[in-house]
Short mmCIF file of C-alpha atoms in Angstrom, two decimals:
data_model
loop_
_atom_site.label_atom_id
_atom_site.label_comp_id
_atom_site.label_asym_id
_atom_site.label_seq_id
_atom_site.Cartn_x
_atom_site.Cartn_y
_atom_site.Cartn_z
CA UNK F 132 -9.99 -24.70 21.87
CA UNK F 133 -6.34 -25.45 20.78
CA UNK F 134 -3.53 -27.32 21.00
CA UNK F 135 -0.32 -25.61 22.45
CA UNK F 136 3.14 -26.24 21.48
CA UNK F 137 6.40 -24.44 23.50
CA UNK F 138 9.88 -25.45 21.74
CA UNK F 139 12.72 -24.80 23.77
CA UNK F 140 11.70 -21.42 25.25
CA UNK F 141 14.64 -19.40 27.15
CA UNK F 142 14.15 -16.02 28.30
CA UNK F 143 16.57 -13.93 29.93
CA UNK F 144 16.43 -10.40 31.97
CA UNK F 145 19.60 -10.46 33.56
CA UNK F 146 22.57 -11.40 31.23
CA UNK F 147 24.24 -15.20 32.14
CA UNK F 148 20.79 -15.54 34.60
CA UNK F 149 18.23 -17.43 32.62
CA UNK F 150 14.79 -17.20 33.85
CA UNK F 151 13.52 -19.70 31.37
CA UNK F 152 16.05 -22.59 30.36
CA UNK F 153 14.96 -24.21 26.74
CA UNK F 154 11.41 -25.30 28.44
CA UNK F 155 9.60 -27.73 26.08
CA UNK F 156 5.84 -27.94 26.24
CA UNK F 157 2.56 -29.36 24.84
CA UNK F 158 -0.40 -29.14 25.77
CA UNK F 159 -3.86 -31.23 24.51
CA UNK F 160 -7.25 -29.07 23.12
CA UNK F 161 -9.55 -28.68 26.07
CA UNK F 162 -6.94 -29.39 28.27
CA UNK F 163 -7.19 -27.32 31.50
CA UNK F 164 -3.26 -27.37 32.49
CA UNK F 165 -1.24 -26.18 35.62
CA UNK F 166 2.06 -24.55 35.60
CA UNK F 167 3.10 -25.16 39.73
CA UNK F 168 5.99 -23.37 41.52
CA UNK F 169 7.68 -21.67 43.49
CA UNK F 170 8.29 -17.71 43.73
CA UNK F 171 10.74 -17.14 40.90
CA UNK F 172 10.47 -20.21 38.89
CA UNK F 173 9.65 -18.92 35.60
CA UNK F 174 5.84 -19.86 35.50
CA UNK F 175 4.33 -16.30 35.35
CA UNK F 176 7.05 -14.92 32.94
CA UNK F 177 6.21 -18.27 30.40
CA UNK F 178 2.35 -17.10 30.73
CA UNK F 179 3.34 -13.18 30.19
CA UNK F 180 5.29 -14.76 27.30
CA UNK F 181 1.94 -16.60 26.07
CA UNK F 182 0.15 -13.82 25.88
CA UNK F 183 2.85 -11.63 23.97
CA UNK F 184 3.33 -8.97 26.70
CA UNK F 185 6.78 -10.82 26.82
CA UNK F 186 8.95 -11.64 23.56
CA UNK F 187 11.55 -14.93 24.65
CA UNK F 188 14.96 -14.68 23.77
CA UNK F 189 14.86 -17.89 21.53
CA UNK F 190 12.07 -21.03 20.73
CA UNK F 191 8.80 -21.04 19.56
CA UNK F 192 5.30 -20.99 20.14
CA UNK F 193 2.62 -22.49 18.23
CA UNK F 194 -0.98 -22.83 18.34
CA UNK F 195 -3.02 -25.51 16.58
CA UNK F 196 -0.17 -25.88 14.21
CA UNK F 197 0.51 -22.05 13.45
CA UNK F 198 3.48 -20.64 14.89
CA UNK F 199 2.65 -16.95 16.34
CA UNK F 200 5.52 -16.79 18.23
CA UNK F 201 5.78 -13.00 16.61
CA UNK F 202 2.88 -12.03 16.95
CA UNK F 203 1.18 -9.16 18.63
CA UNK F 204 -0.60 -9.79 21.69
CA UNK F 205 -4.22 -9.02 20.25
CA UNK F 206 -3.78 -11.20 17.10
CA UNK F 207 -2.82 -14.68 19.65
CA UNK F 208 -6.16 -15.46 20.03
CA UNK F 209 -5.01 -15.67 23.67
CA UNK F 210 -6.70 -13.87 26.88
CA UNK F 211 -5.10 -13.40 29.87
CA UNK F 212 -6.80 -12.98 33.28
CA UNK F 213 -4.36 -11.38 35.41
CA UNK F 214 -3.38 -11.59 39.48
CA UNK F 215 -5.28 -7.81 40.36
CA UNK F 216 -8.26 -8.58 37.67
CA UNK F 217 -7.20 -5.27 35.76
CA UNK F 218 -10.47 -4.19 35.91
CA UNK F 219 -11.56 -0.59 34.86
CA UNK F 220 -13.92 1.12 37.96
CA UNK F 221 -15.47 3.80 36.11
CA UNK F 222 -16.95 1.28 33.70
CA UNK F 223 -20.00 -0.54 34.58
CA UNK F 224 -19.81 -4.95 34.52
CA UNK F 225 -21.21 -4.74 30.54
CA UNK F 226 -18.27 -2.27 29.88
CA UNK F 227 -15.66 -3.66 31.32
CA UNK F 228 -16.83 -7.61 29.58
CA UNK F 229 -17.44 -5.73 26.28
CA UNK F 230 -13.81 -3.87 25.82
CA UNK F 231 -12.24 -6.80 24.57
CA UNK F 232 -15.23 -7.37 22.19
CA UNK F 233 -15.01 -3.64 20.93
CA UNK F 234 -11.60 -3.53 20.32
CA UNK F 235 -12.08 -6.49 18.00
CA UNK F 236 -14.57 -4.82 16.16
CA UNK F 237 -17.59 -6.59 17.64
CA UNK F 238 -20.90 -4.34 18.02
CA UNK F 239 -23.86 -3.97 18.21
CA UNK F 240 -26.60 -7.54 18.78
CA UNK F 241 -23.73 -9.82 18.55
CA UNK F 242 -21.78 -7.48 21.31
CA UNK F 243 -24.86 -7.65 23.37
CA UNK F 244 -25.15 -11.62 22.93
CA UNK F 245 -21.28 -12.21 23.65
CA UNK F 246 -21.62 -10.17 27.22
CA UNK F 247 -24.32 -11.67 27.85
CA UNK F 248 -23.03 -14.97 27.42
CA UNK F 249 -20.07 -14.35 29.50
CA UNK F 250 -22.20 -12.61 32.32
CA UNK F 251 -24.31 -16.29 31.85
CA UNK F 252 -21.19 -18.33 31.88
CA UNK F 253 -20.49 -17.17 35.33
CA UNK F 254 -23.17 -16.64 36.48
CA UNK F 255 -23.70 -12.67 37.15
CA UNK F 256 -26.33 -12.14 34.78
CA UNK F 257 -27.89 -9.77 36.97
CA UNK F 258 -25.08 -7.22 37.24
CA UNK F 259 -24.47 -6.13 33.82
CA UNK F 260 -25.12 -2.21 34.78
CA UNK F 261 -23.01 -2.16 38.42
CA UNK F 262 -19.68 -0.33 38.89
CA UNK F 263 -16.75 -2.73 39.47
CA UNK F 264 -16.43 -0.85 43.52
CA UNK F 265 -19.85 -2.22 44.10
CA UNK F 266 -18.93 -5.67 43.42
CA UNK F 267 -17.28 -8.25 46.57
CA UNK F 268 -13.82 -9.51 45.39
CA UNK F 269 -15.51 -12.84 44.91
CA UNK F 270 -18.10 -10.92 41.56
CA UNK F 271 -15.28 -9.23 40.41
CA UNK F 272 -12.72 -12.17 40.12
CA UNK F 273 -15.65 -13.15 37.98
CA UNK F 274 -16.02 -10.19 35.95
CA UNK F 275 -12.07 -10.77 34.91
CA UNK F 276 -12.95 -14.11 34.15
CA UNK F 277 -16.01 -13.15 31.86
CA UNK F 278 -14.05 -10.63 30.72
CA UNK F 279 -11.18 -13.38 29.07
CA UNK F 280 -14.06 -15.31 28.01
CA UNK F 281 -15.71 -13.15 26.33
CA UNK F 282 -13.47 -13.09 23.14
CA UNK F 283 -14.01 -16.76 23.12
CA UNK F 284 -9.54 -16.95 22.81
CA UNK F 285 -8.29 -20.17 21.78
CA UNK F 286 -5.77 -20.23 24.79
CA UNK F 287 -7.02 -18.98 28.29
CA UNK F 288 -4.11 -17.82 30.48
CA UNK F 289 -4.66 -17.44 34.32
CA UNK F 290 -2.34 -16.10 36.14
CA UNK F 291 -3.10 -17.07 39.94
CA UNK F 292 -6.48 -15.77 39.61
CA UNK F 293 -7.70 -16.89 43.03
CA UNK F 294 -4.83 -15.43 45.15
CA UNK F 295 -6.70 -12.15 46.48
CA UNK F 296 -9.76 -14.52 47.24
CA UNK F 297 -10.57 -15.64 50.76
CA UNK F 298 -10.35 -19.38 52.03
CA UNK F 299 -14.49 -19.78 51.44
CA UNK F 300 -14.16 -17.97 48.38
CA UNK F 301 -11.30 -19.66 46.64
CA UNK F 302 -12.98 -22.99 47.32
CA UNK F 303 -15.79 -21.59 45.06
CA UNK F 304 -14.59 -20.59 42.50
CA UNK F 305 -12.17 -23.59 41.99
CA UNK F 306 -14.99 -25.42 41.33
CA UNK F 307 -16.64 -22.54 38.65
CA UNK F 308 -13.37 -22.16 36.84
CA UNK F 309 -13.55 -26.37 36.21
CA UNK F 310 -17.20 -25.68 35.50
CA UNK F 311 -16.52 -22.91 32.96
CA UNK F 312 -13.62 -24.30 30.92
CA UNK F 313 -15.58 -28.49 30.64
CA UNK F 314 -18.73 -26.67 29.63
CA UNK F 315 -16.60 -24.47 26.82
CA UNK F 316 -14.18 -27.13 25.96
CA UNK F 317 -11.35 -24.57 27.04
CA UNK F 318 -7.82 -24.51 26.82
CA UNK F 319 -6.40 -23.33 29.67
CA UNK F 320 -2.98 -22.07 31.14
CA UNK F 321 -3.07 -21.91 35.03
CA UNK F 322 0.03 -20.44 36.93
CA UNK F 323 -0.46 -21.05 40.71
CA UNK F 324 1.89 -21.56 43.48
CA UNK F 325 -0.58 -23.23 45.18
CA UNK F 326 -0.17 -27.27 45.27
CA UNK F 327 -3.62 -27.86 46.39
CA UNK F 328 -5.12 -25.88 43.68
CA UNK F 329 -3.51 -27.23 41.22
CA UNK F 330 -3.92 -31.04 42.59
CA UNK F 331 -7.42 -29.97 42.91
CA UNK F 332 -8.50 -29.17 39.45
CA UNK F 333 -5.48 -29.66 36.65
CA UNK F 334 -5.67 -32.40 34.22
CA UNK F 335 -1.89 -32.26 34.03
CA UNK F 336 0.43 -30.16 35.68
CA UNK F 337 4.12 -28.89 35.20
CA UNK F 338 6.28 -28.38 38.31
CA UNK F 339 8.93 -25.74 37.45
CA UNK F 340 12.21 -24.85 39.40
CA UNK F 341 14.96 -22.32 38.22
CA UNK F 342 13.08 -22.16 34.77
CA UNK F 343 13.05 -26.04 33.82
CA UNK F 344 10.24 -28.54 33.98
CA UNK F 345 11.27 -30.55 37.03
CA UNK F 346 8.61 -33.31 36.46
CA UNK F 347 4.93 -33.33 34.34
CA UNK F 348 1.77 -35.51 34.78
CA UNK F 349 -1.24 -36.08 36.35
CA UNK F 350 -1.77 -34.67 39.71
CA UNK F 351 -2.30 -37.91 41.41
CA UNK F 352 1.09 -39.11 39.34
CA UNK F 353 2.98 -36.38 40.17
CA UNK F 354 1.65 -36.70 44.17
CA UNK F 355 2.21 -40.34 44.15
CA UNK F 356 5.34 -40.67 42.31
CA UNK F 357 7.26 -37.17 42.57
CA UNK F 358 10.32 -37.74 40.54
CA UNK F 359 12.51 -35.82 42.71
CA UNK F 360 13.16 -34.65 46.45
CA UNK F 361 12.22 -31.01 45.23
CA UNK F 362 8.68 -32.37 43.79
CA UNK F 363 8.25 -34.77 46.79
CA UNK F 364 8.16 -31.95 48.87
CA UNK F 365 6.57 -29.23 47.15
CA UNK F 366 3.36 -30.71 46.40
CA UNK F 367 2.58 -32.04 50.24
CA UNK F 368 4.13 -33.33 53.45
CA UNK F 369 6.50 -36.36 52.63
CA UNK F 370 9.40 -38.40 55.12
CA UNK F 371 12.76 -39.24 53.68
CA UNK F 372 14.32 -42.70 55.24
CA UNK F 373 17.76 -43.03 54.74
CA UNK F 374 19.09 -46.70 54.43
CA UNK F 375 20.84 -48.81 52.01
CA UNK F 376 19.54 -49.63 48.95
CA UNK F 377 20.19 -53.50 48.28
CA UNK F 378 18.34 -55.07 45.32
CA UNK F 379 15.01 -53.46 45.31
CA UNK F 380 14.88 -53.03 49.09
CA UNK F 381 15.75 -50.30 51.44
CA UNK F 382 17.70 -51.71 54.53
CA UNK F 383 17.02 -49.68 57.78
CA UNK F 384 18.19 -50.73 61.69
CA UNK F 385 13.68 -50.59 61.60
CA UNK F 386 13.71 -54.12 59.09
CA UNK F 387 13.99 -54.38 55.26
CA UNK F 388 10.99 -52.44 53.52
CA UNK F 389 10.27 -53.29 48.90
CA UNK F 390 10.33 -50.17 46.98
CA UNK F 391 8.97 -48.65 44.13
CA UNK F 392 10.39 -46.83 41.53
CA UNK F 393 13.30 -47.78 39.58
CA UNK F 394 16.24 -48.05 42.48
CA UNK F 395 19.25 -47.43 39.88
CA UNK F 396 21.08 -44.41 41.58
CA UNK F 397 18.33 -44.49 44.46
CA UNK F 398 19.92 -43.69 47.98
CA UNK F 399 16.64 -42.71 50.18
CA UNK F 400 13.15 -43.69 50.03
CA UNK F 401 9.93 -41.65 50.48
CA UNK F 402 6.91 -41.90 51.30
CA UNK F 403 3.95 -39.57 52.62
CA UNK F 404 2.50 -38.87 55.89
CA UNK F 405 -0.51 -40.61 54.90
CA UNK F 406 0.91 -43.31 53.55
CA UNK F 407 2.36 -44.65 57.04
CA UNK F 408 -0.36 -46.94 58.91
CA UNK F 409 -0.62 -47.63 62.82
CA UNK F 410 -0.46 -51.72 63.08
CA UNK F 411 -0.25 -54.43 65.44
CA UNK F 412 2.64 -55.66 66.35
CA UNK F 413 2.26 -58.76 64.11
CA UNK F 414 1.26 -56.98 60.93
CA UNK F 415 3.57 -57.85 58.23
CA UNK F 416 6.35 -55.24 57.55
CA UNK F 417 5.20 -53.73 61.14
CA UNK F 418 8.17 -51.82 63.19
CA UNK F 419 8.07 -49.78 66.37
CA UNK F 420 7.99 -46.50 67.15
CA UNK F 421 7.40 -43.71 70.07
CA UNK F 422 4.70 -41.28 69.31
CA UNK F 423 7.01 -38.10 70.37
CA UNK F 424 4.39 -35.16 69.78
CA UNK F 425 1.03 -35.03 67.56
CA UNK F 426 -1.78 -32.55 66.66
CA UNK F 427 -5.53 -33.15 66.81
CA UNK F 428 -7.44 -31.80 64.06
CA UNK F 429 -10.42 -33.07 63.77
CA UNK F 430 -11.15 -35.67 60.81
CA UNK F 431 -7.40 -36.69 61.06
CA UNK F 432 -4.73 -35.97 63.29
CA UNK F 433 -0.57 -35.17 62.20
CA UNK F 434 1.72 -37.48 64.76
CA UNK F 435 6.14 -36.96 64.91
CA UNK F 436 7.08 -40.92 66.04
CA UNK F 437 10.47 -41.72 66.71
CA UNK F 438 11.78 -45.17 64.97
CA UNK F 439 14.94 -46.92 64.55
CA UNK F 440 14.95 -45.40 61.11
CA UNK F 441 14.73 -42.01 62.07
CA UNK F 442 12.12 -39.63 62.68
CA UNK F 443 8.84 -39.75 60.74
CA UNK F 444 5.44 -38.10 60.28
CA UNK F 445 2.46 -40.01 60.24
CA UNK F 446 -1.32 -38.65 59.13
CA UNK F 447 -4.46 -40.65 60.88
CA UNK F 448 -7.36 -40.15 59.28
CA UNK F 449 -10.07 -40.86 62.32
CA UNK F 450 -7.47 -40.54 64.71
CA UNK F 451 -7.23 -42.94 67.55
CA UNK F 452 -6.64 -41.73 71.36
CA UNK F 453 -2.50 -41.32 71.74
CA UNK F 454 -0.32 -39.89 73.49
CA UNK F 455 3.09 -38.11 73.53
CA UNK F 456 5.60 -41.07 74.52
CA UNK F 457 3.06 -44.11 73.87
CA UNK F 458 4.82 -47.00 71.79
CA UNK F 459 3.62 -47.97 68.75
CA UNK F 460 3.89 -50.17 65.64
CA UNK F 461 4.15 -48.42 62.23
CA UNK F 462 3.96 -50.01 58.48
CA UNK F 463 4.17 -48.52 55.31
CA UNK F 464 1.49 -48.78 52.56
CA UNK F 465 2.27 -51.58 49.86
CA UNK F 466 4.12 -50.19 46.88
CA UNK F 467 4.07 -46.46 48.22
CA UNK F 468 7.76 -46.16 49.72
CA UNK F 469 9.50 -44.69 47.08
CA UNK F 470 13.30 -45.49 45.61
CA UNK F 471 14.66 -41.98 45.92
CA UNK F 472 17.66 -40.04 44.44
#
């Protein structure tokens, strides 16, 4: 494991277009650590640069106190599992886990031991003779990933490794890839554009837009308390209530609801779907509403009410029966409407 240290990182493809705008970065040994965003942020280009199959224009990158911000991609003591697996089909499992090995002049018992320990680690012991085109795309995400592990790097970089997976399957392996890197005390670089992947299993997470770190934390921090309108709504469902802000309150025609947050500059608050409660009408802070559509699904249901302050979604968890049109009274969770730029 290592510590990882990014100093003001821009990279460029496109003269006067930055793709990555003086990003500043550290990240703890062991730590397994998301990089969340959309299409065209930045995040895959900052892993590419990681890795060295990318040289930044400017900054530096440093490993457990060593810059190797120069240095070639096989002397980082970085692997990279990539988006397609990269995996060779006329080798067999043991060949393609063992290339890495080879190339750094591993052979012979301790090559054996190291494939085998990778095969172990995720758990396809069994397959060390079959071609890759006998494999499901579930085995072979795990033959990349035993394949990156196998070198035992310093830094693991994945590069939205679960992408080609199905639903059933990407649950899985979420779950193995936690597994993997607490058992090996891994440090890990995760680029996913998938929020609940990253919520999921990051211990910290970045969320990048136009090549800048919009806001870093903790999932539930980041989920809770997004910084921003951009981060409110990119990691989940969220309503913005306009109102006047007045002293650590947001004034709406629906009553006078405390924020959180600091309110300097604050113009809207925020708060999430399921954050929003169905009340009596003399439940403190309640207000009413008019259920105007909803969706049944099961465990919970999604409802659009109609309020004085504007239209807002609301997430039951064991729904109630209701009705398009039915009035209602609504409160919001204590401390969870946010103060809002």
């Amino acid at each position: 494991m290592a510590s990882v240290f990014l100093d003001k990182i821009c990279k460029s493809f496109v003269p006067g277009k930055p793709v990555l705008r003086e990003l500043s970065l550290e990240v703890a040994p062991g730590e397994l650590f998301f990089l969340l965003g959309p299409s065209g942020c930045g995040k895959s280009t900052l892993l590419r640069i990681l890795a060295g199959l990318e040289k930044q224009d400017s900054g530096k990158i440093i490993f457990d106190g060593v810059e190797i911000s120069s240095l070639p991609p096989e002397k980082r003591q970085a692997a990279m599992m990539f988006q397609n697996y990269a995996l060779w089909p006329h080798l067999s499992v043991f060949e393609n886990i063992a290339f890495g090995l080879k190339i750094m002049g591993v052979s012979g018992k301790k090559l054996k031991a190291e494939v085998e320990s990778a095969l172990e680690a995720v758990q396809l012991a069994d397959c060390a003779g079959r071609r890759v085109p006998s494999l499901s795309g579930g085995q072979q995400q795990r033959v990349a990933l035993a394949r990156a592990l196998a070198v035992r790097p310093a830094v693991l970089l994945l590069d939205e490794p679960l992408s080609n997976l199905d639903a059933r399957l990407r649950d899985t392996m979420r779950g193995e890839i936690v597994r993997i890197c607490r058992e090996r005390n891994q440090t890990a670089i995760y680029v996913t554009h998938d929020r609940q992947e990253a919520l999921s299993m990051a211990d910290r997470m970045a969320v990048l837009k136009d090549g800048a770190i919009s806001q870093l934390g903790t999932p539930r921090e980041l989920y809770d308390r997004p910084a921003n309108r951009f981060c409110g709504s990119f990691l989940g469902d969220i309503n913005f209530i306009d109102g006047k802000v007045d002293g650590g309150k947001l004034v709406t025609p629906s009553g006078e609801f405390v924020l959180a947050g600091d309110c300097a500059g604050a113009a809207v608050g925020a708060i999430r779907p399921e954050r929003i409660k169905f009340v009596t009408p003399e439940h403190p802070g309640a207000f009413a509403a008019e259920i105007v559509s909803g969706t049944f699904l099961g465990d919970c249901a999604q409802w659009v009410c109609r309020s004085e302050a504007g239209i807002l979604n609301v997430k039951e968890s064991a729904p109630g029966e209701r009705k398009t049109g039915d009035r209602v009274y609504l409160a919001f969770d204590d401390g969870f409407l946010l103060a809002m730029k």
